[in-house]
XYZ file of C-alpha atoms in Angstrom:
115
model
C -16.237 1.079 6.636
C -13.952 -0.052 3.852
C -15.079 -2.290 1.028
C -12.574 -4.504 -0.735
C -13.392 -5.903 -4.156
C -11.097 -8.611 -5.437
C -10.609 -9.718 -9.005
C -8.376 -12.108 -10.850
C -7.700 -15.638 -9.794
C -8.898 -18.703 -11.634
C -7.239 -21.851 -12.857
C -3.778 -22.274 -14.319
C -1.305 -25.038 -14.920
C 1.811 -25.488 -12.853
C 4.425 -22.908 -13.782
C 1.847 -20.438 -14.972
C 1.015 -16.950 -13.762
C -1.986 -15.175 -12.334
C -2.611 -11.629 -11.205
C -4.918 -10.748 -8.324
C -6.246 -7.244 -7.809
C -7.943 -5.656 -4.826
C -9.744 -2.329 -5.028
C -10.623 -0.466 -1.847
C -13.460 2.009 -1.457
C -15.239 3.780 1.355
C -13.601 5.369 4.393
C -10.039 4.693 3.344
C -7.074 5.407 5.582
C -4.109 6.149 3.345
C -1.781 4.757 6.003
C -3.393 1.338 5.903
C -1.232 -1.698 5.344
C -2.580 -3.861 2.546
C -2.087 -7.599 2.713
C -2.912 -10.777 0.848
C -3.653 -13.910 2.786
C -4.549 -17.357 1.574
C -6.481 -20.166 3.121
C -6.221 -23.865 2.489
C -9.093 -26.198 3.357
C -9.336 -26.842 7.101
C -6.448 -24.506 7.871
C -6.064 -20.984 9.147
C -5.362 -18.137 6.795
C -1.704 -17.459 6.229
C -0.034 -14.248 5.204
C 1.295 -14.221 1.650
C 2.474 -10.642 1.193
C 2.034 -7.198 2.651
C 2.741 -3.667 1.502
C 2.748 -0.448 3.492
C 1.549 2.934 2.308
C 5.191 3.829 1.669
C 5.683 0.764 -0.482
C 7.673 -1.402 1.890
C 6.967 -5.060 1.154
C 7.277 -8.374 2.933
C 6.632 -11.869 1.651
C 6.055 -15.263 3.113
C 8.953 -17.576 2.470
C 6.763 -19.620 0.148
C 6.047 -16.542 -1.975
C 9.515 -15.014 -1.992
C 10.953 -14.754 -5.472
C 7.735 -15.793 -7.200
C 5.101 -13.278 -6.080
C 5.204 -9.508 -6.297
C 2.852 -7.180 -4.488
C 2.370 -3.612 -5.660
C 0.201 -0.701 -4.722
C -1.372 2.292 -6.429
C -2.350 4.731 -3.689
C -4.089 7.088 -6.118
C -6.428 4.297 -7.230
C -6.597 2.560 -3.833
C -5.671 -0.741 -5.407
C -3.109 -3.433 -4.879
C -1.969 -6.171 -7.216
C -0.452 -9.518 -6.384
C 1.426 -10.879 -9.390
C 2.013 -14.585 -8.992
C 4.518 -16.334 -11.224
C 5.846 -19.857 -11.213
C 2.683 -21.131 -9.609
C 2.700 -24.565 -8.000
C -0.153 -26.924 -7.099
C 0.507 -26.143 -3.447
C -0.447 -22.524 -4.124
C -4.024 -23.673 -4.642
C -6.116 -21.797 -2.084
C -8.615 -19.030 -1.585
C -6.805 -15.697 -1.571
C -8.059 -12.799 0.532
C -7.259 -9.111 0.452
C -6.958 -7.325 3.792
C -6.888 -3.655 4.768
C -5.275 -3.092 8.151
C -5.032 0.040 10.266
C -4.377 0.588 13.961
C -8.103 0.478 14.636
C -9.639 -1.768 11.988
C -9.199 -4.756 9.749
C -11.314 -5.354 6.671
C -11.426 -8.384 4.427
C -12.434 -9.058 0.880
C -14.647 -12.011 0.076
C -11.817 -14.064 -1.371
C -10.949 -15.407 -4.787
C -10.079 -18.978 -5.708
C -6.721 -19.834 -7.230
C -6.332 -23.343 -8.561
C -3.049 -24.671 -9.927
C -3.074 -28.017 -11.663
C -0.053 -30.236 -12.133
């Protein structure tokens, strides 16, 4: 089992910044891909950003140029730095740990961006 503890999030005005962190513990596979998803009310979760154990990153088009995902393998943590936030970024953000045999989720953290 892998436990994911998320921190950060909160409320910010449009154009502001927030930083989300996700700390993994337990039976960690160093090869796991770490991802951030977000979920809007009444919609499926959508991928925001992902980072491999080697540091390769991918972003959703909506996040490109504004969000940065990073990873500290020694501390088993990832950080999603979100800049230039927009009201449409308002959602619950989830951390995900993905391997070839498992997928674990954090409990989510609310991000609210006011106009």
